[in-house]
Amino acid sequence: MIDNILCASDFSAYSEQALAYGVDLVERTGTTLHFVHVQKGSLGPK
């Protein structure tokens, strides 16, 4: 049984589709959706 769904997004068209799918799963299963924004970036010099 699924208890949690994590949906990561960079706000691209593909991630919007993934979020819609995640929301659909949550509605059908009654689970909890966790959303996190991710972006490509630099952590500085190594």
C-alpha positions as a printed Julia matrix, in Angstrom:
46×3 Matrix{Float64}:
  0.0    0.0     0.0
  1.26   3.46   -0.86
  1.38   5.9     2.08
  3.21   8.87    0.58
  3.9   10.26   -2.88
  6.81  12.61   -3.53
  6.61  14.85   -6.56
  9.7   16.86   -7.49
  9.3   19.78   -9.88
 11.47  22.2   -11.81
  8.27  23.85  -13.15
  8.84  22.47  -16.65
  6.02  21.09  -18.79
  7.12  17.54  -17.96
  7.05  18.18  -14.23
  3.56  19.69  -14.53
  2.43  16.42  -16.09
  4.11  14.47  -13.3
  2.37  16.62  -10.68
 -1.01  16.06  -12.34
 -0.34  12.31  -12.26
  0.68  12.52   -8.6
 -2.49  14.42   -7.71
 -4.56  11.82   -9.53
 -2.88   9.04   -7.54
 -3.52  10.89   -4.28
 -7.19  11.33   -5.12
 -7.57   7.65   -5.99
 -5.59   6.22   -3.07
 -6.09   8.73   -0.25
 -2.35   9.06    0.31
 -0.34  12.16    1.18
  1.37  14.19   -1.54
  4.7   15.85   -0.8
  5.94  18.45   -3.28
  9.5   19.72   -3.62
 10.93  22.28   -6.03
 14.29  21.42   -7.53
 16.56  23.46   -9.72
 19.9   23.0   -11.34
 22.55  25.13   -9.76
 26.01  25.39   -8.39
 27.02  24.89   -4.8
 30.15  26.94   -5.37
 33.79  25.94   -5.74
 34.82  22.47   -4.65
